[in-house]
Coordinates of C-alpha atoms in Angstrom, one line a residue:
X1243 CA 0.0 -0.2 0.0
X1244 CA 1.2 3.5 -0.7
X1245 CA 2.8 5.5 2.2
X1246 CA 0.9 8.5 3.7
X1247 CA 2.8 11.6 4.5
X1248 CA 2.1 14.6 6.9
X1249 CA 3.6 17.2 4.6
X1250 CA 2.8 20.4 6.6
X1251 CA 1.6 21.2 10.3
X1252 CA -0.3 24.2 11.6
X1253 CA -1.1 24.3 15.3
X1254 CA -2.6 26.4 18.2
X1255 CA -2.6 25.4 21.8
X1256 CA -1.9 26.7 25.3
X1257 CA 1.8 27.3 24.6
X1258 CA 1.0 29.7 21.9
X1259 CA 0.1 30.1 18.2
X1260 CA 2.2 28.5 15.5
X1261 CA 4.6 25.7 15.1
X1262 CA 7.5 27.8 16.6
X1263 CA 5.5 28.5 19.9
X1264 CA 4.7 24.9 20.4
X1265 CA 8.3 23.7 19.5
X1266 CA 9.8 26.3 22.0
X1267 CA 7.5 25.1 24.7
X1268 CA 7.9 21.3 24.0
X1269 CA 11.8 21.3 24.1
X1270 CA 12.1 23.7 26.9
X1271 CA 14.1 22.3 29.6
X1272 CA 13.7 25.2 32.1
X1273 CA 10.1 25.2 33.3
X1274 CA 6.8 24.3 31.9
X1275 CA 4.6 26.7 30.2
X1276 CA 1.2 26.9 28.7
X1277 CA -1.3 25.6 31.3
X1278 CA -2.1 28.5 33.8
X1279 CA -4.7 29.5 36.3
X1280 CA -7.9 30.8 34.6
X1281 CA -11.3 31.7 35.4
X1282 CA -12.6 31.3 31.9
X1283 CA -14.7 28.3 32.7
X1284 CA -15.1 28.7 36.4
X1285 CA -15.9 32.3 37.3
X1286 CA -14.7 33.0 40.7
X1287 CA -12.8 29.9 41.0
X1288 CA -9.3 29.9 39.3
X1289 CA -8.5 26.5 37.8
X1290 CA -5.5 25.6 35.7
X1291 CA -6.7 25.5 32.1
X1292 CA -4.9 25.1 28.7
X1293 CA -6.1 28.4 27.1
X1294 CA -4.9 29.5 23.7
X1295 CA -3.4 33.0 24.3
X1296 CA -3.8 36.0 22.0
X1297 CA -6.3 37.2 19.5
X1298 CA -8.0 34.7 17.2
X1299 CA -8.7 35.5 13.6
X1300 CA -12.1 37.1 13.1
X1301 CA -14.9 35.1 11.3
X1302 CA -17.1 38.1 10.5
X1303 CA -16.9 37.0 6.8
X1304 CA -18.5 33.7 7.5
X1305 CA -22.3 33.0 8.0
X1306 CA -23.3 33.0 11.5
X1307 CA -23.8 29.2 11.5
X1308 CA -20.1 28.9 11.0
X1309 CA -18.9 31.4 13.5
X1310 CA -17.6 30.5 16.9
X1311 CA -14.3 30.0 18.9
X1312 CA -13.8 26.3 17.6
X1313 CA -13.8 27.6 14.0
X1314 CA -11.5 30.5 14.9
X1315 CA -9.0 28.1 16.4
X1316 CA -9.2 26.0 13.0
X1317 CA -8.5 29.3 11.1
X1318 CA -5.5 30.3 13.2
X1319 CA -4.1 26.8 12.9
X1320 CA -4.8 26.9 9.0
X1321 CA -3.1 30.3 8.4
X1322 CA 0.6 29.3 8.3
X1323 CA 0.0 26.4 6.0
X1324 CA -2.8 27.9 3.9
X1325 CA -0.6 28.6 0.9
X1326 CA 0.8 24.9 0.7
X1327 CA -2.8 23.7 0.9
X1328 CA -4.1 26.1 -1.7
X1329 CA -1.3 24.8 -3.8
X1330 CA -2.4 21.2 -3.2
X1331 CA -6.0 22.1 -4.2
X1332 CA -4.7 23.6 -7.3
X1333 CA -2.5 20.6 -8.3
X1334 CA -5.2 17.9 -7.5
X1335 CA -8.6 19.8 -8.0
X1336 CA -11.2 20.7 -5.3
X1337 CA -13.0 17.4 -5.8
X1338 CA -9.9 15.5 -4.8
X1339 CA -9.3 17.2 -1.5
X1340 CA -11.1 16.0 1.6
X1341 CA -11.4 17.4 5.2
X1342 CA -11.5 15.0 8.2
X1343 CA -11.4 16.3 11.7
X1344 CA -11.9 15.4 15.2
X1345 CA -14.0 17.5 17.7
X1346 CA -15.8 17.0 21.0
X1347 CA -17.2 20.4 21.8
X1348 CA -17.5 22.2 18.4
X1349 CA -19.7 25.1 19.4
X1350 CA -21.0 24.3 22.7
X1351 CA -19.4 27.4 24.2
X1352 CA -21.5 29.5 21.9
X1353 CA -24.5 27.7 22.9
X1354 CA -23.8 28.3 26.5
X1355 CA -23.4 32.1 26.1
X1356 CA -26.6 32.2 24.1
X1357 CA -28.4 30.5 26.7
X1358 CA -27.2 32.8 29.3
X1359 CA -28.5 35.7 27.1
X1360 CA -31.9 33.9 26.6
X1361 CA -32.2 33.7 30.4
X1362 CA -31.3 37.4 31.0
X1363 CA -33.0 38.9 28.0
X1364 CA -35.7 36.6 26.9
X1365 CA -34.4 36.1 23.4
X1366 CA -31.6 34.3 21.4
X1367 CA -28.7 36.7 20.5
X1368 CA -28.3 37.5 16.8
X1369 CA -24.7 36.1 16.5
X1370 CA -25.9 32.7 17.6
X1371 CA -27.3 29.8 15.2
X1372 CA -28.0 26.5 16.7
X1373 CA -25.9 24.7 13.9
X1374 CA -22.8 26.3 15.6
X1375 CA -22.9 23.4 18.0
X1376 CA -23.3 20.4 15.5
X1377 CA -20.4 18.1 15.4
X1378 CA -20.2 18.3 11.7
X1379 CA -19.7 22.1 11.6
X1380 CA -16.1 22.3 11.9
X1381 CA -15.6 20.3 8.7
X1382 CA -18.2 22.3 7.1
X1383 CA -16.4 25.5 8.0
X1384 CA -12.9 24.3 6.8
X1385 CA -14.4 22.9 3.4
X1386 CA -16.0 26.4 2.8
X1387 CA -13.0 28.2 3.8
X1388 CA -10.8 26.2 1.4
X1389 CA -13.3 25.7 -1.3
X1390 CA -12.9 22.0 -1.5
X1391 CA -15.5 19.5 -2.5
X1392 CA -14.2 16.1 -1.5
X1393 CA -15.4 14.1 1.4
X1394 CA -15.9 16.2 4.6
X1395 CA -16.7 14.9 8.0
X1396 CA -16.0 15.1 11.7
X1397 CA -15.3 12.2 14.1
X1398 CA -16.4 12.6 17.6
X1399 CA -15.3 9.9 20.0
X1400 CA -14.3 12.1 22.9
X1401 CA -10.5 12.0 23.6
X1402 CA -9.5 9.7 20.7
X1403 CA -11.5 11.8 18.0
X1404 CA -8.7 13.4 16.1
X1405 CA -6.4 10.4 16.3
X1406 CA -9.1 8.5 14.7
X1407 CA -9.7 11.3 12.2
X1408 CA -6.2 11.0 10.9
X1409 CA -6.4 7.3 10.6
X1410 CA -9.8 7.8 8.6
X1411 CA -7.9 10.3 6.5
X1412 CA -5.1 7.9 5.6
X1413 CA -7.8 5.4 4.6
X1414 CA -9.2 7.9 2.1
X1415 CA -5.9 8.4 0.6
X1416 CA -4.9 4.8 0.6
X1417 CA -8.2 3.8 -1.1
X1418 CA -7.7 6.3 -3.7
X1419 CA -10.7 8.3 -3.1
X1420 CA -8.7 11.5 -2.7
X1421 CA -5.3 12.9 -3.5
X1422 CA -5.0 15.1 -0.3
X1423 CA -6.7 15.6 3.1
X1424 CA -6.7 18.4 5.4
X1425 CA -6.8 16.5 8.9
X1426 CA -6.4 17.1 12.5
X1427 CA -8.9 18.3 15.1
X1428 CA -10.1 21.4 17.2
X1429 CA -11.7 21.8 20.5
X1430 CA -12.5 25.0 22.3
X1431 CA -13.0 25.5 26.2
X1432 CA -16.4 25.6 27.4
X1433 CA -18.0 25.6 31.0
X1434 CA -19.9 22.4 30.2
X1435 CA -16.7 20.3 29.8
X1436 CA -15.0 21.6 32.8
X1437 CA -18.2 21.2 34.9
X1438 CA -18.7 17.5 33.6
X1439 CA -15.2 16.5 34.5
X1440 CA -15.3 18.3 37.9
X1441 CA -18.4 16.2 38.6
X1442 CA -16.5 13.1 38.0
X1443 CA -13.9 14.3 40.6
X1444 CA -11.3 14.4 37.7
X1445 CA -10.0 18.0 37.4
X1446 CA -7.0 19.3 39.2
X1447 CA -7.1 23.1 40.0
X1448 CA -3.3 23.3 39.7
X1449 CA -1.0 22.0 36.8
X1450 CA -1.7 18.3 36.4
X1451 CA 0.9 15.8 37.7
X1452 CA 0.8 12.7 35.4
X1453 CA 2.0 9.4 36.8
X1454 CA 2.9 10.9 40.1
X1455 CA 1.8 9.5 43.4
X1456 CA 0.2 12.8 44.1
X1457 CA -1.7 13.1 40.9
X1458 CA -5.3 14.2 41.3
X1459 CA -6.9 15.0 37.9
X1460 CA -6.7 16.8 34.5
X1461 CA -6.4 20.2 33.1
X1462 CA -8.8 20.9 30.4
X1463 CA -7.2 22.7 27.4
X1464 CA -8.3 23.8 24.0
X1465 CA -6.6 24.1 20.5
X1466 CA -6.2 23.0 16.9
X1467 CA -3.8 21.1 14.8
X1468 CA -3.9 20.7 11.1
X1469 CA -1.9 18.5 8.7
X1470 CA -1.7 18.3 5.0
X1471 CA -1.8 14.8 4.5
X1472 CA -0.9 13.3 0.9
X1473 CA 0.9 10.4 -0.9
X1474 CA 3.6 12.9 -1.7
X1475 CA 6.9 12.4 0.3
X1476 CA 7.2 14.8 3.3
X1477 CA 9.1 15.4 6.6
X1478 CA 7.0 12.9 8.6
X1479 CA 5.0 9.7 7.7
X1480 CA 2.0 8.3 9.3
X1481 CA 3.3 4.8 9.2
X1482 CA 0.5 3.0 11.1
X1483 CA -2.6 3.2 13.1
X1484 CA -4.5 1.0 15.5
X1485 CA -8.1 1.6 16.7
X1486 CA -10.0 -0.7 19.1
X1487 CA -13.2 -0.4 21.4
X1488 CA -13.2 -2.3 24.7
X1489 CA -16.5 -0.7 26.2
X1490 CA -15.3 -1.5 29.6
X1491 CA -17.2 1.5 31.2
X1492 CA -18.8 4.8 30.2
X1493 CA -16.0 6.9 31.8
X1494 CA -13.2 4.6 33.3
X1495 CA -10.7 2.7 31.4
X1496 CA -10.4 -1.1 31.6
X1497 CA -7.8 -1.5 34.4
X1498 CA -6.2 -4.4 32.5
X1499 CA -5.6 -2.2 29.5
X1500 CA -6.2 -5.1 26.9
X1501 CA -8.0 -2.7 24.3
X1502 CA -5.2 -0.2 24.7
X1503 CA -2.5 -2.8 24.1
X1504 CA -4.4 -4.1 21.1
X1505 CA -4.6 -0.6 19.6
X1506 CA -0.9 -0.2 20.1
X1507 CA 0.0 -3.7 18.6
X1508 CA -2.5 -3.0 15.7
X1509 CA -0.6 0.2 14.9
X1510 CA 2.8 -1.5 15.0
X1511 CA 1.8 -4.3 12.9
X1512 CA 0.4 -1.9 10.2
X1513 CA 3.7 -0.1 10.3
X1514 CA 5.5 -3.2 9.9
X1515 CA 7.6 -2.4 13.1
X1516 CA 8.5 -4.1 16.3
X1517 CA 8.0 -2.4 19.8
X1518 CA 11.7 -2.0 19.8
X1519 CA 11.8 0.2 16.8
X1520 CA 9.9 3.1 18.6
X1521 CA 12.1 5.7 20.0
X1522 CA 9.7 8.0 21.7
X1523 CA 6.1 7.5 23.2
X1524 CA 3.6 10.4 23.7
X1525 CA 1.5 9.0 26.6
X1526 CA -2.2 9.8 27.0
X1527 CA -1.1 10.6 30.5
X1528 CA -4.3 12.4 31.8
X1529 CA -3.1 12.5 35.4
X1530 CA -6.1 10.7 36.8
X1531 CA -5.5 7.7 39.1
X1532 CA -7.2 5.2 37.0
X1533 CA -6.0 6.3 33.3
X1534 CA -2.2 6.5 34.7
X1535 CA -2.4 3.1 36.3
X1536 CA -3.8 1.3 33.1
X1537 CA -1.5 3.1 30.9
X1538 CA 1.8 2.5 32.8
X1539 CA 0.9 -1.2 32.7
X1540 CA 0.0 -1.2 29.0
X1541 CA 3.3 0.4 28.2
X1542 CA 5.3 -1.8 30.3
X1543 CA 4.0 -4.9 28.9
X1544 CA 4.3 -3.8 25.3
X1545 CA 7.6 -1.9 25.3
X1546 CA 9.3 -2.7 28.6
X1547 CA 10.7 -0.1 31.0
X1548 CA 13.4 1.7 28.8
X1549 CA 11.5 3.5 26.2
X1550 CA 11.3 7.3 26.6
X1551 CA 7.8 8.4 27.4
X1552 CA 6.2 11.6 28.3
X1553 CA 2.8 13.1 28.9
X1554 CA 2.8 16.6 27.3
X1555 CA -0.7 17.6 28.9
X1556 CA 1.1 19.6 31.7
X1557 CA 1.9 22.0 28.7
X1558 CA -1.2 21.9 26.5
X1559 CA -3.9 20.7 28.9
X1560 CA -6.1 17.9 28.0
X1561 CA -7.7 19.1 24.6
X1562 CA -10.2 16.4 24.4
X1563 CA -11.2 15.9 20.8
X1564 CA -8.2 17.9 19.6
X1565 CA -5.7 16.1 22.0
X1566 CA -4.7 13.3 19.6
X1567 CA -3.9 15.9 16.6
X1568 CA -2.0 18.2 19.2
X1569 CA -0.1 15.2 20.4
X1570 CA 0.6 14.2 16.7
X1571 CA 2.0 17.6 16.3
X1572 CA 4.3 17.0 19.1
X1573 CA 5.6 13.9 17.6
X1574 CA 5.9 15.5 14.3
X1575 CA 8.3 18.2 15.9
X1576 CA 10.2 15.5 17.8
X1577 CA 10.9 13.9 14.3
X1578 CA 11.4 16.8 12.0
X1579 CA 11.9 20.0 13.8
X1580 CA 13.7 19.4 17.2
X1581 CA 16.9 21.1 18.6
X1582 CA 19.7 18.6 19.2
X1583 CA 17.5 15.5 19.1
X1584 CA 15.6 16.6 22.5
X1585 CA 12.6 14.6 23.5
X1586 CA 9.5 16.3 24.8
X1587 CA 10.0 16.2 28.6
X1588 CA 7.6 15.0 31.3
X1589 CA 6.9 17.6 33.7
X1590 CA 5.8 16.4 37.1
X1591 CA 6.8 16.5 40.8
X1592 CA 9.2 13.5 40.4
X1593 CA 7.5 11.4 43.1
X1594 CA 6.8 8.1 41.6
X1595 CA 4.0 6.0 42.5
X1596 CA 5.1 2.6 43.8
X1597 CA 1.7 1.1 42.5
X1598 CA 2.9 1.9 38.8
X1599 CA 5.1 0.1 36.6
X1600 CA 8.4 2.3 36.6
X1601 CA 8.3 3.2 32.9
X1602 CA 11.1 5.7 31.6
X1603 CA 9.8 9.3 31.9
X1604 CA 11.6 11.7 29.7
X1605 CA 13.8 14.3 31.8
X1606 CA 14.0 17.9 30.9
X1607 CA 16.7 18.4 28.4
X1608 CA 17.0 14.7 27.6
X1609 CA 17.8 13.8 24.1
X1610 CA 17.9 10.7 22.1
X1611 CA 21.3 9.3 21.4
X1612 CA 20.5 8.9 17.6
X1613 CA 18.2 10.6 15.3
X1614 CA 14.6 9.7 16.2
X1615 CA 13.1 7.5 13.5
X1616 CA 9.9 6.4 14.8
X1617 CA 7.5 7.8 17.6
X1618 CA 4.1 6.5 18.8
X1619 CA 1.2 8.5 20.3
X1620 CA -1.8 7.0 22.0
X1621 CA -5.2 8.3 23.0
X1622 CA -7.8 6.6 25.3
X1623 CA -11.4 7.9 25.4
X1624 CA -14.5 7.4 27.3
X1625 CA -16.5 4.4 26.4
X1626 CA -13.2 2.3 25.9
X1627 CA -12.4 4.3 22.4
X1628 CA -8.5 3.5 22.0
X1629 CA -6.4 4.9 19.1
X1630 CA -2.6 4.6 18.5
X1631 CA -0.6 6.3 15.9
X1632 CA 2.9 5.6 14.6
X1633 CA 4.9 8.4 12.9
X1634 CA 8.1 7.8 10.9
X1635 CA 10.8 10.4 10.0
X1636 CA 10.9 11.4 6.2

């Protein structure tokens, strides 16, 4: 089967807007950045969140139904790579370019604000349209923005959404249905998400502390990451992917991690690799007691205890439906745009949980001895939806 390449990367997340901002944060060995205390989703109660800084692009040129923070994040991620995508559309034709994204919030934040307006004023605000919150809206926005007419859809499977979207995009290319796909994901912060995870006792008010004995929950984040995926050689290859569903519980992972292991092994098999070929692993690493316990065991059984691993959620927050794409972007940087072969560090308090397998967590400033050839990123979602992506250097 033909190889699938990630030719270009555009990204916005808590460390900043643009590839350089994420690279500087990911390979910084001094201190973690990105996640910070905010009252955006919890008025009067500062909570650590991964909020995208700065002003986002205006969407005033779009119909009301396509406006909202989620789509503004997509436009911000798109801007640096727009010229390259336009060139691909010119080369292949608008009918041969698809849009496949992952999201879990879409325009829920706009619906929240509109409902508060309704309660206060007795009418819906003019800047609100109910379709802003539909899950397919991000893909409809991006297809209109780019003028493409290929397949266009959104996958919404909670925290595995955009990882699964990238696998779906690769299948479209390998089937010959299209010649290019704009793929990735976007999620924007909203009170609904933070309140939901808080009700589960899963939110930390301080920077999250994955795999520590003191871990006590996640930091919700937001962001968007987009790739131009084609069969044309580029800096990074999507070498393999694996997807499973263990349906163990609505919100808790299977403690034995069997579905997670199957997804990882399926991705390795599709890539034609052994576990020993992977040089870096981006952990799901939510810093919740159950996820980290399951994941540490699955990693130890599959890869042993020496593979360099890190959770990058203390930098980005957990961007939910966008997490898989943002963490794919971090793997892309580790393979193609890194300073001195540095690996993404694992920021935590250093207090290991003796109940967890002692996997190798990357120290700040740690680098690979040789140029990194393969990286793997894994995403585990509510309902037992598991996804793993393998990336190879070009």
